[in-house]
Short mmCIF file of C-alpha atoms and ligand atoms in Angstrom, two decimals:
data_model
loop_
_atom_site.label_atom_id
_atom_site.label_comp_id
_atom_site.label_asym_id
_atom_site.label_seq_id
_atom_site.Cartn_x
_atom_site.Cartn_y
_atom_site.Cartn_z
CA MET A 29 34.68 48.16 -36.84
CA SER A 30 37.38 50.50 -36.44
CA GLN A 31 39.08 51.69 -33.03
CA SER A 32 40.27 55.19 -31.38
CA THR A 33 41.28 55.11 -27.83
CA GLY A 34 39.19 56.58 -25.19
CA VAL A 35 36.06 57.39 -27.16
CA ASP A 36 32.85 55.24 -26.80
CA LEU A 37 32.25 54.52 -30.14
CA PHE A 38 29.77 52.17 -28.96
CA MET A 39 27.35 54.21 -26.49
CA LYS A 40 27.89 56.68 -30.06
CA GLN A 41 25.89 53.89 -32.27
CA PHE A 42 23.92 53.36 -29.88
CA LYS A 43 22.67 56.39 -29.77
CA TYR A 44 21.87 56.53 -32.82
CA PHE A 45 20.59 53.81 -33.56
CA LYS A 46 17.77 54.65 -30.86
CA SER A 47 17.31 57.59 -31.88
CA ASN A 48 13.18 57.97 -32.64
CA LYS A 49 13.47 61.32 -33.55
CA PRO A 50 15.34 61.38 -35.91
CA GLN A 51 14.72 57.87 -36.83
CA PRO A 52 18.43 56.77 -37.89
CA SER A 53 19.44 55.58 -41.51
CA LEU A 54 18.46 51.69 -41.70
CA ASN A 55 21.41 51.26 -44.29
CA SER A 56 24.88 50.47 -42.11
CA VAL A 57 22.21 47.17 -40.61
CA ILE A 58 23.52 44.20 -41.97
CA SER A 59 21.75 42.11 -42.54
CA VAL A 60 22.24 38.21 -43.43
CA ASP A 61 19.18 37.69 -46.19
CA ILE A 62 21.82 40.67 -48.12
CA THR A 63 24.95 39.19 -49.97
CA THR A 64 27.86 41.18 -47.96
CA SER A 65 31.17 40.94 -48.30
CA GLU A 66 30.97 40.97 -43.89
CA VAL A 67 29.01 38.18 -44.46
CA LYS A 68 29.94 34.26 -45.65
CA LEU A 69 27.61 31.22 -45.21
CA LEU A 70 29.61 28.76 -42.99
CA GLU A 71 29.08 24.90 -44.14
CA CYS A 72 28.13 22.89 -40.91
CA ASN A 73 28.34 19.96 -39.07
CA THR A 74 26.56 17.62 -41.38
CA ASN A 75 28.28 14.43 -39.71
CA TYR A 76 25.86 15.45 -36.82
CA LYS A 77 22.60 13.07 -37.08
CA CYS A 78 19.80 14.71 -35.62
CA GLU A 79 17.25 12.91 -35.90
CA ASP A 80 14.05 14.13 -38.02
CA ASN A 81 11.35 13.81 -35.28
CA LEU A 82 13.60 15.32 -32.65
CA THR A 83 13.58 18.31 -34.42
CA GLN A 84 10.74 18.42 -35.45
CA CYS A 85 9.59 18.18 -32.00
CA LEU A 86 11.16 20.93 -31.00
CA GLY A 87 9.52 23.12 -34.15
CA LEU A 88 12.90 22.94 -35.98
CA ILE A 89 12.83 22.42 -40.03
CA ASN A 90 14.99 20.03 -41.39
CA LYS A 91 18.88 20.38 -40.70
CA ASN A 92 20.16 20.10 -44.19
CA LYS A 93 17.72 23.58 -44.98
CA TRP A 94 19.30 25.60 -42.19
CA LYS A 95 21.96 28.67 -42.95
CA THR A 96 23.99 30.08 -41.06
CA TYR A 97 26.39 32.62 -41.51
CA SER A 98 29.58 34.20 -40.52
CA PHE A 99 31.02 37.76 -39.77
CA VAL A 100 33.92 38.57 -41.33
CA GLN A 101 34.96 41.22 -38.57
CA HIS A 102 33.40 38.94 -35.91
CA PRO A 103 35.37 36.04 -35.48
CA GLY A 104 33.17 33.56 -33.28
CA LEU A 105 29.87 35.36 -33.94
CA MET A 106 27.03 33.20 -35.65
CA LEU A 107 23.39 33.53 -37.34
CA ILE A 108 21.10 31.03 -38.40
CA ARG A 109 18.48 32.18 -39.46
CA ASN A 110 15.49 31.07 -38.59
CA PRO A 111 15.73 27.32 -38.29
CA PHE A 112 11.88 27.23 -37.07
CA THR A 113 8.72 26.59 -38.67
CA GLY A 114 5.67 28.79 -38.30
CA SER A 115 3.72 26.49 -35.35
CA GLY A 116 7.41 25.72 -34.23
CA GLN A 117 7.91 29.59 -33.52
CA ARG A 118 4.22 29.67 -32.21
CA TYR A 119 5.13 27.07 -29.33
CA TRP A 120 8.51 28.55 -28.26
CA ILE A 121 6.39 31.75 -27.90
CA LYS A 122 3.89 30.74 -26.22
CA ARG A 123 6.07 28.39 -23.84
CA CYS A 124 8.14 32.17 -22.86
CA LEU A 125 4.54 33.70 -21.81
CA GLU A 126 2.03 31.18 -20.67
CA ARG A 127 4.73 28.64 -18.37
CA TYR A 128 7.88 29.88 -18.27
CA PRO A 129 6.99 33.02 -16.26
CA LYS A 130 5.90 30.59 -13.98
CA LYS A 131 7.38 29.65 -10.88
CA PRO A 132 9.59 28.10 -9.82
CA ASN A 133 10.96 30.91 -12.05
CA LYS A 134 11.94 34.00 -11.34
CA ILE A 135 10.42 37.54 -12.84
CA ASN A 136 10.85 40.97 -13.06
CA ILE A 137 7.48 41.33 -10.86
CA ASP A 138 7.69 39.19 -8.00
CA ILE A 139 9.59 42.84 -6.80
CA GLU A 140 6.56 44.26 -7.08
CA ILE A 141 3.67 41.56 -6.75
CA ASP A 142 4.26 39.25 -4.43
CA ASN A 143 2.49 35.96 -5.23
CA LEU A 144 2.05 36.34 -8.60
CA ASP A 145 1.37 32.45 -10.19
CA ASP A 146 0.35 32.77 -13.23
CA TRP A 147 1.01 36.31 -15.44
CA TRP A 148 -0.48 35.57 -18.53
CA ARG A 149 -3.06 34.43 -17.03
CA GLU A 150 -3.57 36.97 -14.64
CA CYS A 151 -3.53 39.16 -17.64
CA HIS A 152 -5.85 37.30 -18.91
CA LYS A 153 -8.45 36.75 -16.33
CA SER A 154 -11.44 39.25 -17.69
CA MET A 155 -12.58 39.45 -21.73
CA GLU A 156 -10.10 42.93 -21.63
CA CYS A 157 -6.01 41.96 -21.46
CA ASP A 158 -4.84 43.82 -18.46
CA LYS A 159 -2.17 45.96 -20.64
CA LYS A 160 -0.89 46.82 -18.36
CA LEU A 161 0.43 44.10 -16.38
CA LEU A 162 1.14 42.69 -19.60
CA LYS A 163 4.06 44.96 -20.52
CA LYS A 164 4.96 44.69 -17.29
CA LEU A 165 6.76 41.65 -17.63
CA ARG A 166 10.49 42.29 -18.67
CA TRP A 167 12.30 38.61 -17.46
CA THR A 168 11.39 35.46 -16.60
CA THR A 169 14.83 33.92 -15.30
CA LEU A 170 15.90 30.07 -16.03
CA GLY A 171 18.14 26.92 -14.26
CA TYR A 172 20.90 28.90 -11.91
CA HIS A 173 18.93 32.65 -11.55
CA HIS A 174 20.56 35.75 -12.86
CA ASN A 175 21.24 37.66 -9.62
CA TRP A 176 21.03 41.76 -11.54
CA ASN A 177 22.22 42.61 -8.10
CA THR A 178 25.54 40.89 -7.22
CA LYS A 179 25.95 39.22 -11.32
CA ALA A 180 27.04 36.34 -9.57
CA TYR A 181 25.23 32.63 -9.90
CA SER A 182 24.50 30.73 -6.33
CA GLU A 183 23.29 26.96 -5.61
CA GLU A 184 20.73 28.66 -4.16
CA ASN A 185 19.63 29.85 -5.60
CA LYS A 186 18.46 27.80 -8.34
CA THR A 187 16.00 25.62 -9.98
CA PRO A 188 15.83 23.09 -12.51
CA PHE A 189 15.79 24.09 -16.02
CA PRO A 190 13.32 23.60 -18.59
CA GLU A 191 13.90 20.24 -20.36
CA ASP A 192 12.67 21.23 -23.94
CA LEU A 193 14.57 24.32 -23.91
CA SER A 194 18.34 22.45 -22.99
CA GLU A 195 17.02 20.20 -25.50
CA LEU A 196 16.80 22.71 -28.52
CA SER A 197 20.02 24.31 -27.13
CA SER A 198 21.87 20.75 -27.24
CA VAL A 199 20.58 20.86 -30.87
CA VAL A 200 22.03 23.92 -32.17
CA ALA A 201 25.07 23.10 -30.32
CA GLN A 202 25.77 20.15 -31.51
CA TYR A 203 24.69 21.30 -35.71
CA LEU A 204 27.76 23.79 -34.86
CA GLY A 205 29.93 20.99 -33.43
CA PHE A 206 29.38 22.28 -29.72
CA ALA A 207 28.93 18.94 -28.24
CA LYS A 208 29.15 19.39 -24.86
CA PHE A 209 27.14 22.26 -24.36
CA ARG A 210 24.78 21.92 -21.52
CA ALA A 211 22.23 25.03 -20.62
CA GLU A 212 22.01 26.10 -17.07
CA ALA A 213 21.41 29.19 -17.37
CA ALA A 214 18.67 31.77 -19.28
CA ILE A 215 17.54 34.88 -19.41
CA VAL A 216 13.77 36.05 -21.48
CA ASN A 217 13.88 38.85 -22.18
CA TYR A 218 10.72 40.99 -22.92
CA TYR A 219 10.75 43.86 -25.59
CA HIS A 220 8.19 46.19 -25.87
CA LYS A 221 8.32 49.40 -28.94
CA ASN A 222 10.28 51.44 -27.13
CA SER A 223 12.89 49.27 -25.22
CA THR A 224 16.57 49.12 -24.99
CA LEU A 225 19.35 46.55 -23.53
CA SER A 226 22.63 48.16 -22.81
CA ALA A 227 26.09 47.86 -23.85
CA HIS A 228 26.97 44.46 -21.55
CA THR A 229 29.17 42.01 -21.54
CA ASP A 230 28.30 38.03 -20.02
CA HIS A 231 30.92 37.66 -17.51
CA SER A 232 29.16 35.60 -15.08
CA GLU A 233 29.66 31.87 -16.20
CA VAL A 234 32.39 29.82 -14.39
CA ASN A 235 32.86 28.35 -18.24
CA LEU A 236 33.14 31.76 -20.66
CA ASP A 237 34.78 29.26 -23.43
CA ALA A 238 31.37 27.67 -23.82
CA PRO A 239 29.09 29.73 -25.75
CA LEU A 240 25.58 31.84 -25.90
CA PHE A 241 22.76 30.68 -27.60
CA SER A 242 20.89 33.50 -27.84
CA PHE A 243 16.97 32.94 -29.63
CA SER A 244 15.20 35.42 -30.90
CA PHE A 245 10.74 35.44 -31.68
CA GLY A 246 8.62 38.29 -32.54
CA GLN A 247 9.20 42.25 -33.67
CA SER A 248 12.33 42.58 -35.51
CA ALA A 249 15.16 43.57 -33.57
CA ILE A 250 19.30 46.20 -34.29
CA PHE A 251 21.25 43.83 -32.48
CA LEU A 252 24.86 45.72 -32.45
CA ILE A 253 28.47 43.82 -31.23
CA GLY A 254 31.63 45.01 -30.66
CA GLY A 255 34.68 44.46 -29.56
CA ARG A 256 35.81 43.40 -25.81
CA GLU A 257 36.47 47.41 -25.13
CA LYS A 258 33.58 49.93 -25.89
CA SER A 259 35.80 52.20 -27.89
CA ILE A 260 35.51 49.27 -30.78
CA GLU A 261 33.28 50.82 -32.89
CA PRO A 262 30.19 47.63 -33.19
CA SER A 263 28.12 46.16 -36.03
CA ALA A 264 24.33 46.48 -36.56
CA ILE A 265 22.65 42.90 -37.41
CA LEU A 266 19.03 42.39 -38.30
CA LEU A 267 17.73 40.31 -35.68
CA LYS A 268 14.35 38.61 -37.02
CA SER A 269 12.06 36.40 -35.73
CA GLY A 270 13.49 32.88 -35.71
CA ASP A 271 16.93 34.05 -36.01
CA ILE A 272 19.49 32.51 -33.33
CA VAL A 273 22.37 34.66 -32.53
CA VAL A 274 25.87 31.90 -31.29
CA MET A 275 28.55 34.27 -29.40
CA SER A 276 31.38 31.94 -29.37
CA LYS A 277 35.07 31.41 -29.30
CA GLU A 278 36.12 35.67 -29.67
CA ALA A 279 32.60 36.66 -29.97
CA ARG A 280 31.62 35.20 -26.35
CA LEU A 281 33.21 38.40 -24.07
CA CYS A 282 32.12 41.17 -26.96
CA TYR A 283 30.53 44.18 -25.65
CA HIS A 284 26.67 44.08 -27.50
CA ALA A 285 23.41 45.77 -27.17
CA VAL A 286 19.44 46.18 -28.06
CA PRO A 287 18.48 49.54 -29.10
CA LYS A 288 15.94 49.71 -31.15
CA ILE A 289 12.88 47.17 -31.82
CA LEU A 290 11.85 46.96 -35.53
CA PRO A 291 8.32 46.44 -36.71
CA GLU A 292 7.77 42.53 -38.69
CA TYR A 293 5.77 42.16 -41.20
CA HIS A 294 6.62 38.94 -41.70
CA GLN A 295 5.03 36.91 -39.45
CA PRO A 296 6.93 33.53 -40.27
CA TRP A 297 4.65 33.05 -37.19
CA ASN A 298 1.94 32.78 -38.75
CA SER A 299 3.62 30.03 -42.14
CA ASP A 300 4.25 26.77 -42.50
CA LEU A 301 1.65 25.75 -39.79
CA SER A 302 1.70 21.56 -40.64
CA GLU A 303 -0.10 19.19 -38.16
CA LEU A 304 2.27 16.72 -37.17
CA ASP A 305 1.78 12.72 -36.66
CA PHE A 306 3.30 11.90 -32.97
CA ASN A 307 1.75 7.61 -34.27
CA LYS A 308 4.24 8.00 -37.41
CA MET A 309 7.25 9.08 -35.60
CA PRO A 310 9.64 6.27 -34.46
CA SER A 311 10.23 6.16 -30.92
CA PHE A 312 12.26 9.33 -28.99
CA MET A 313 15.48 9.24 -26.80
CA TYR A 314 15.53 12.75 -25.63
CA ILE A 315 12.55 14.22 -24.88
CA SER A 316 10.98 12.12 -21.70
CA ASN A 317 6.88 13.52 -23.37
CA PRO A 318 7.27 13.88 -26.45
CA LYS A 319 3.69 13.31 -27.19
CA GLU A 320 2.76 16.56 -25.09
CA THR A 321 5.58 18.98 -26.56
CA ILE A 322 3.41 17.71 -30.44
CA GLU A 323 0.22 18.25 -29.03
CA ALA A 324 1.43 21.49 -27.97
CA MET A 325 2.53 22.55 -31.33
CA ASN A 326 -0.26 21.90 -32.75
CA GLU A 327 -2.90 22.85 -30.61
CA ASN A 328 -1.38 26.58 -31.44
CA ILE A 329 -2.14 25.78 -34.99
CA GLU A 330 -6.06 26.50 -34.10
CA ASN A 331 -6.07 30.33 -34.49
CA ASP A 332 -8.64 30.94 -31.95
CA LYS A 333 -6.18 29.29 -29.07
CA TRP A 334 -3.51 31.28 -30.67
CA SER A 335 -4.79 34.83 -30.78
CA GLU A 336 -3.67 35.82 -27.43
CA PHE A 337 0.18 35.39 -27.92
CA GLU A 338 -0.78 36.50 -31.47
CA ASN A 339 -1.98 39.99 -29.87
CA TYR A 340 1.11 40.07 -27.89
CA ILE A 341 3.48 39.12 -30.53
CA LYS A 342 2.17 41.60 -32.87
CA GLU A 343 4.26 43.93 -30.72
CA SER A 344 6.65 42.75 -28.92
CA ARG A 345 9.57 40.29 -29.13
CA ILE A 346 11.05 38.22 -26.98
CA ASN A 347 14.61 36.84 -26.35
CA ILE A 348 15.97 33.74 -24.20
CA ASN A 349 18.72 33.76 -23.99
CA VAL A 350 20.82 30.80 -22.90
CA ARG A 351 24.59 29.49 -21.46
CA GLN A 352 26.41 26.89 -19.53
CA VAL A 353 26.75 27.77 -16.67
CA LEU A 354 29.55 25.54 -15.09
CA ASN A 355 33.19 23.73 -16.20
CA GLU A 356 32.32 20.59 -18.13
CA LYS A 357 33.62 18.84 -14.84
CA GLN A 358 32.01 20.35 -12.85
CA ILE A 359 28.84 19.22 -11.30
CA SER A 360 28.19 22.35 -8.93
CA LEU A 361 29.15 25.97 -8.17
CA ALA A 362 30.91 24.77 -4.73
CA ASP A 363 32.66 22.68 -7.12
CA GLU A 364 35.91 25.38 -6.40
CA PHE A 365 38.27 22.28 -7.70
CA PHE A 366 36.88 22.87 -11.19
CA SER A 367 36.37 26.58 -11.09
C1 OGA B 12 21.41 39.18 -23.16
C2 OGA B 12 21.73 39.69 -24.33
C3 OGA B 12 20.13 40.40 -26.72
C4 OGA B 12 19.30 39.69 -27.37
O1 OGA B 12 19.95 39.33 -22.69
O2 OGA B 12 21.94 39.55 -22.26
O3 OGA B 12 22.42 39.92 -24.60
O4 OGA B 12 18.96 39.98 -28.43
N1 OGA B 12 19.94 39.66 -25.06
O5 OGA B 12 17.61 40.64 -26.84
MN1 MN B 13 23.65 39.67 -23.34
#
């Protein structure tokens, strides 16, 4: 990460990795699976007693097996390397495609097409999938809806945040020691082969101290992250299906981007597809309907039920970007005392 005043080194790297002709060299891309001096394996909060059945219900492997990495050049940036089971990945992929794009959540297509209540079903209503409509979905927003024009959140533009995603975010947050994190807004991004996300910082939230959690599923991506100015040269990090990126502390307000989607050959959503037995699990304290969640997770194991989702995810990438909007004691945006 070097700095030379005035020059947009971020843009230079973005263009380099975005290019199709010529294809960029991936030699400088950091993969946490390969030992380098830039990446460190972190010891995490083993005191956090998350019940095994809760992690299972959220599609996660036992938290003693999670591997969390930090980046020497980017304090506050962390990556948990795919802590999901195969059926867990299938569950979240399906939620992002079938459930989250429905009302009252918002999707980019709302601007163009009125009353598209069930985008996924609309795409699959005839034998032949409507690929044009399928590729049209670029984002879904949840909770406090991101306003793409003003970038400001408002109480009028807010709907209930999905309970399962809130619980998943809390488990990850607590594991990393952010015990008070509350998931209040999310953007689900859908990327296809040549999609990109240009350089930006996420600064619309009142609370900029709370970390941001970013879950990736499906095809891989090159993630660029630099500093508070675009003149700082970014690092390129490889993100794979199941990876969770956490932007906390100094990294929370750094420029980042996705210049390229790369094919994922390993398809982790097709391995580790073990069935869960709800009756063998002791009672739950958190999720209000664990039986339903477990059934939804088990259902995906049957390949005929899963195949439509498989067809989507073998060509696309989904990213769920979860944020806390309010300060700890604030209960609404109108609550100015805490803003
Ligand atoms: C975002 C974002 C990164 C990604 O939605 O703000 O930075 O990995 N997404 O898709
Ligand atoms: Mn972002």
